[in-house]
Structures are given as structure tokens and as C-alpha cells.
CSV table of C-alpha atoms in Angstrom, one decimal:
chain,number,residue,atom,x,y,z
A,172,MET,CA,-13.4,82.7,175.1
A,173,LYS,CA,-17.2,83.4,175.7
A,174,PHE,CA,-19.7,84.5,173.2
A,175,LEU,CA,-21.1,87.8,174.4
A,176,GLU,CA,-24.7,88.5,173.4
A,177,TYR,CA,-25.7,92.1,172.8
A,178,THR,CA,-29.1,93.0,171.7
A,179,PRO,CA,-28.1,96.1,169.4
A,180,PHE,CA,-26.4,93.6,167.2
A,181,THR,CA,-29.6,91.8,166.4
A,182,ARG,CA,-30.8,94.5,164.2
A,183,ILE,CA,-27.9,95.2,162.0
A,184,ASN,CA,-27.1,91.4,161.8
A,185,GLY,CA,-30.5,90.7,160.7
A,186,PHE,CA,-30.4,93.2,157.6
A,187,LEU,CA,-26.8,92.1,156.7
A,188,SER,CA,-27.2,88.5,157.1
A,189,ASN,CA,-28.4,87.5,153.4
A,190,LEU,CA,-28.8,90.9,152.0
A,191,ASP,CA,-30.2,91.1,148.2
A,192,LEU,CA,-28.4,93.7,146.2
A,193,GLY,CA,-29.6,92.8,142.9
A,194,ASP,CA,-26.8,91.1,141.0
A,195,CYS,CA,-24.7,89.9,144.3
A,196,ARG,CA,-25.8,89.1,147.8
A,197,LEU,CA,-24.3,90.6,151.0
A,198,LYS,CA,-23.4,88.3,153.9
A,199,GLY,CA,-22.3,90.1,157.2
A,200,VAL,CA,-21.8,89.5,160.9
A,201,LEU,CA,-21.1,91.4,164.3
A,202,GLU,CA,-20.0,89.3,166.9
A,203,ALA,CA,-18.3,89.7,170.3
A,204,TYR,CA,-16.2,87.5,172.6
A,205,SER,CA,-14.8,87.9,176.1
A,206,CYS,CA,-11.2,86.8,176.1
A,207,LYS,CA,-11.5,84.6,179.3
A,208,LEU,CA,-10.1,81.3,178.2
A,209,ALA,CA,-11.7,77.8,179.4
A,210,GLY,CA,-11.7,74.1,178.4
A,211,THR,CA,-10.6,73.6,175.0
A,212,ASP,CA,-9.3,77.3,174.3
A,213,LYS,CA,-7.0,76.6,177.2
A,214,LYS,CA,-5.6,73.6,175.2
A,215,LEU,CA,-5.4,75.6,171.9
A,216,SER,CA,-3.9,78.4,173.5
A,217,ARG,CA,-0.9,76.4,175.2
A,218,SER,CA,-0.3,74.6,171.7
A,219,ILE,CA,-0.1,77.9,169.9
A,220,GLU,CA,2.1,79.7,172.5
A,221,GLN,CA,4.4,76.7,172.5
A,222,GLU,CA,4.7,76.4,168.8
A,223,VAL,CA,5.6,80.3,168.8
A,224,LEU,CA,8.0,79.8,171.5
A,225,ASP,CA,9.6,77.2,169.9
A,226,SER,CA,10.0,79.2,166.5
A,227,LEU,CA,11.6,81.9,168.4
A,228,GLU,CA,14.4,79.7,169.6
A,229,MET,CA,15.1,78.8,165.9
A,230,SER,CA,14.6,82.4,164.4
A,231,PRO,CA,14.6,85.0,167.1
A,232,GLN,CA,15.3,87.8,164.5
A,233,ASN,CA,12.2,86.8,162.1
A,234,LEU,CA,9.9,87.0,164.8
A,235,SER,CA,11.2,90.2,166.7
A,236,SER,CA,8.3,92.1,165.2
A,237,SER,CA,5.1,90.9,163.5
A,238,PRO,CA,1.7,92.7,163.1
A,239,VAL,CA,0.5,92.0,166.6
A,240,GLY,CA,4.0,93.2,168.3
A,241,PRO,CA,7.2,91.4,169.1
A,242,LEU,CA,6.3,87.6,170.0
A,243,SER,CA,8.9,87.5,172.4
A,244,SER,CA,6.4,89.6,174.5
A,245,LEU,CA,3.6,87.6,176.2
A,246,SER,CA,0.9,90.3,175.5
A,247,SER,CA,2.0,90.0,171.7
A,248,ARG,CA,1.5,86.3,171.9
A,249,ARG,CA,-2.0,86.6,173.7
A,250,THR,CA,-3.1,88.9,171.2
A,251,LEU,CA,-2.3,86.4,168.4
A,252,ILE,CA,-4.3,83.6,170.2
A,253,HIS,CA,-7.1,85.7,170.9
A,254,LEU,CA,-7.4,86.4,167.0
A,255,ILE,CA,-7.0,82.7,166.2
A,256,LEU,CA,-9.5,81.6,169.0
A,257,THR,CA,-12.2,84.1,167.6
A,258,LEU,CA,-12.2,82.7,164.3
A,259,SER,CA,-12.3,79.3,166.0
A,260,HIS,CA,-15.4,80.3,167.7
A,261,MET,CA,-16.9,82.1,164.6
A,262,TYR,CA,-16.2,78.8,162.4
A,263,PRO,CA,-16.4,75.9,164.5
A,264,ASP,CA,-16.2,73.6,161.7
A,265,TYR,CA,-12.8,74.8,160.4
A,266,ASP,CA,-9.3,74.5,162.0
A,267,PHE,CA,-7.5,77.7,162.3
A,268,SER,CA,-4.7,76.4,164.6
A,269,THR,CA,-1.8,76.7,162.0
A,270,LEU,CA,-2.4,80.2,161.5
A,271,ARG,CA,0.2,82.7,162.7
A,272,ALA,CA,1.0,86.5,163.2
A,273,HIS,CA,2.0,87.0,159.5
A,274,HIS,CA,-1.6,85.9,158.5
A,275,PHE,CA,-2.9,89.2,160.1
A,276,SER,CA,-2.5,93.0,159.5
A,277,LYS,CA,-2.7,95.7,161.9
A,278,GLU,CA,-5.0,98.4,160.5
A,279,ASN,CA,-5.3,102.4,160.9
A,280,PRO,CA,-8.7,102.9,162.4
A,281,LEU,CA,-9.4,105.7,159.8
A,282,GLY,CA,-8.8,103.6,157.0
A,283,VAL,CA,-11.0,100.7,158.5
A,284,LYS,CA,-13.9,103.1,158.5
A,285,GLU,CA,-13.3,104.3,155.1
A,286,SER,CA,-13.2,100.8,153.8
A,287,ILE,CA,-16.2,99.5,155.7
A,288,GLY,CA,-18.1,102.7,154.2
A,289,TYR,CA,-17.1,102.0,150.8
A,290,HIS,CA,-18.0,98.3,150.9
A,291,LEU,CA,-21.6,99.1,152.5
A,292,LEU,CA,-22.2,102.0,150.3
A,293,GLU,CA,-24.9,100.0,148.5
A,294,ALA,CA,-26.3,98.5,151.8
A,295,THR,CA,-26.7,101.7,153.1
A,296,ARG,CA,-28.9,103.1,150.3
A,297,VAL,CA,-31.1,99.8,150.9
A,298,TRP,CA,-31.2,100.4,154.5
A,299,ALA,CA,-32.3,104.0,154.2
A,300,SER,CA,-34.8,103.6,151.2
A,301,GLU,CA,-36.5,100.2,151.7
A,302,LEU,CA,-36.4,100.3,155.4
A,303,GLY,CA,-37.3,103.9,156.2
A,304,ASN,CA,-34.5,104.2,158.8
A,305,SER,CA,-33.6,107.8,159.5
A,306,SER,CA,-30.2,107.1,160.6
A,307,LEU,CA,-27.2,106.0,158.0
A,308,LEU,CA,-26.1,102.1,158.4
A,309,ILE,CA,-22.6,103.1,158.9
A,310,ASP,CA,-23.6,105.3,161.8
A,311,ALA,CA,-25.6,102.7,163.3
A,312,ILE,CA,-22.8,100.1,163.2
A,313,TRP,CA,-20.3,102.5,164.5
A,314,GLU,CA,-22.5,103.5,167.4
A,315,VAL,CA,-23.2,99.7,168.3
A,316,VAL,CA,-19.3,98.7,167.8
A,317,ASP,CA,-18.2,101.8,170.0
A,318,GLU,CA,-20.9,100.7,172.7
A,319,VAL,CA,-19.7,97.3,172.8
A,320,ILE,CA,-15.8,97.6,172.4
A,321,ASP,CA,-14.9,101.2,172.9
A,322,ILE,CA,-13.1,101.9,169.7
A,323,LYS,CA,-10.7,104.5,170.9
A,324,ASP,CA,-9.1,101.9,173.1
A,325,CYS,CA,-8.9,99.0,170.5
A,326,ASP,CA,-6.5,97.8,168.0
A,327,ILE,CA,-7.9,96.8,164.9
A,328,TYR,CA,-6.5,93.9,163.0
A,329,SER,CA,-7.5,92.2,159.6
A,330,PHE,CA,-7.5,88.7,158.0
A,331,SER,CA,-7.2,87.9,154.8
A,332,PRO,CA,-6.9,84.1,153.9
A,333,GLU,CA,-4.1,83.2,151.6
A,334,PHE,CA,-6.3,80.9,149.9
A,335,GLN,CA,-10.3,81.1,149.5
A,336,VAL,CA,-11.1,78.0,151.7
A,337,GLY,CA,-13.5,77.1,154.2
A,338,PRO,CA,-16.0,79.6,155.3
A,339,PHE,CA,-14.1,82.0,153.1
A,340,ASN,CA,-14.8,80.2,150.0
A,341,ASP,CA,-18.3,80.9,148.8
A,342,GLY,CA,-18.7,80.5,145.0
A,343,GLY,CA,-18.1,83.9,143.3
A,344,MET,CA,-16.9,86.1,146.0
A,345,ILE,CA,-16.7,89.7,144.8
A,346,TRP,CA,-14.9,91.1,148.0
A,347,SER,CA,-15.0,90.6,151.6
A,348,PHE,CA,-13.3,91.8,154.9
A,349,ASN,CA,-12.6,90.6,158.2
A,350,TYR,CA,-11.7,92.9,161.1
A,351,PHE,CA,-11.0,92.3,164.6
A,352,PHE,CA,-11.6,95.2,167.3
A,353,TYR,CA,-9.3,94.1,170.2
A,354,ASN,CA,-9.6,96.2,173.5
A,355,LYS,CA,-7.0,95.0,175.9
A,356,LYS,CA,-8.5,96.8,178.7
A,357,LEU,CA,-11.9,95.5,178.3
A,358,LYS,CA,-10.4,91.7,177.4
A,359,ARG,CA,-12.8,91.6,174.4
A,360,VAL,CA,-12.7,90.9,171.0
A,361,LEU,CA,-15.2,92.4,168.4
A,362,TYR,CA,-15.4,90.6,164.9
A,363,PHE,CA,-16.8,92.1,161.8
A,364,SER,CA,-17.0,90.0,158.8
A,365,CYS,CA,-18.6,91.0,155.4
A,366,GLN,CA,-18.8,89.3,151.9
A,367,SER,CA,-20.4,90.1,148.5
A,368,VAL,CA,-21.2,87.1,146.7
A,369,SER,CA,-22.0,87.0,142.9
A,370,LYS,CA,-25.6,85.5,142.6
A,371,LEU,CA,-24.8,84.2,139.0
A,372,ALA,CA,-21.4,82.5,140.1
A,373,ALA,CA,-22.9,81.4,143.2
A,374,ASP,CA,-25.7,79.6,141.4
A,375,GLU,CA,-23.4,78.2,139.2
A,376,SER,CA,-21.2,76.7,141.4
A,377,LEU,CA,-24.3,75.1,143.1
A,378,ASP,CA,-25.2,73.7,139.9
A,379,ASN,CA,-21.9,72.1,139.6
A,380,GLU,CA,-22.0,70.8,143.0
A,381,ALA,CA,-25.7,69.2,142.0
A,382,ASP,CA,-23.9,67.7,138.8
A,383,THR,CA,-21.2,66.3,140.8
A,384,ASP,CA,-23.3,64.7,143.3
A,385,GLU,CA,-25.7,63.0,140.5
A,386,ASP,CA,-22.6,61.8,138.6
A,387,ASP,CA,-21.5,60.1,141.8
A,388,PHE,CA,-24.8,58.7,142.5
A,389,ILE,CA,-25.2,57.2,138.8
A,390,GLN,CA,-21.9,55.6,139.0
A,391,GLY,CA,-22.4,54.3,142.6
A,392,MET,CA,-25.6,52.5,140.8
A,393,GLU,CA,-23.4,51.2,138.1
A,394,ILE,CA,-20.8,49.5,140.5
A,395,GLU,CA,-23.8,47.8,142.2
């Protein structure tokens, strides 16, 4: 998959990347990718598809339906592969190859809009008051998203990690969302992720890490 650079993302990503909201900090990002596979993407795609096909042979009834559609369908398997590859490109230091369809959920567009609007309510106030923007943050986001991905032709999926690991393990996380807007016609995926992290808990986590590093250093000196 290929990262697609869109200038309209720059302003919103700059605002959401590390937004101070008093007791918490917001970390959000919007990125888009084409679904054209090349190099290691093709290798991973073949591996995932083969594992899904093997699972179908063992338990066809269990996989006859899934959040991305029946996995007996090539189109559904491609959807799953594109979601997994998007995460792999977003977070290249982590391995998502073991994710499967049940790790994702298909969402109602209206519900997604309401959820994002609710979670970004405080950020919207900062956007309007401190930056002097006349348009609402939510309106600006949806305008950009629609321009890039054409929402009316999208299927929307969410990813909720079973365990808060890897890039989803910021100390003190209060809430997070991870949405995929998948347009089959455009062969494009737009990923929108945001996390709210408690400053106090995050600082305590860093202090604990620093104490652990110091203890390891002292133990290493004693051994020598």
C-alpha cells in the first residue's frame, strides 16, 4: 500500500497531534493509503489469505460471516487484508499479521460521526477559541475526510485492541478510537485514530520507567 499525501490533512494533524487539554493530552492522526500492493505487502497479503483459507477448510460455518463479510468471498478477504496492512503502515514497528476479522467491527456512519463529535468536543472548543477558527473542528474534519475518501461510498470499520499493547499502550489512556474508511471504488483507505491520555498517569508511567532503568544500571555496575 502507498501512503497518500494530502495537504488538507496537515492543518488538522498539526492541531490534533499533541493537543493540551488541561488534565489530559490528545493525540490524533489522519492518514490515507492506496490499496495497491507491492513488495512486502504482497508477501503479507498472501500469507494472511492462505491462513484464512486454511481456517475456512477447518470450520467453514464459523467463518461464513464476519464484520468484513463472508470470508469465503475474495472481496471480504481483501477488505480484511487492507485493514491489517493499513495498521502495519501506520505503526511499522509492530506486528499485526495475526489480526483477523473478529478484531474489527463494521460501523454505522451516523454512529461514527456522533462518537467522534462527542470525543472531540473539548478539542473543538480549543480550535474555535484559541486558534480563532470560524469553522467547527468537526466540520473541518468531515470536509477533509469526504474530499479524500467520499464518505457516501465508504464502509467504515473500527479496531479495538483486545489488549492495550504496542502503539495503543500509552500510560494513562482515558479513551481512544481507531476508524477505517474504506472506499472500494477508489481503492483507498483513510485511517483516523485518536487517543486521550491522562497527563498525571503518563508522567507516573515515565517516572516508573526511569526508576526501572536506574535500577538496572545500578545492578549492572554491582555485577561488574
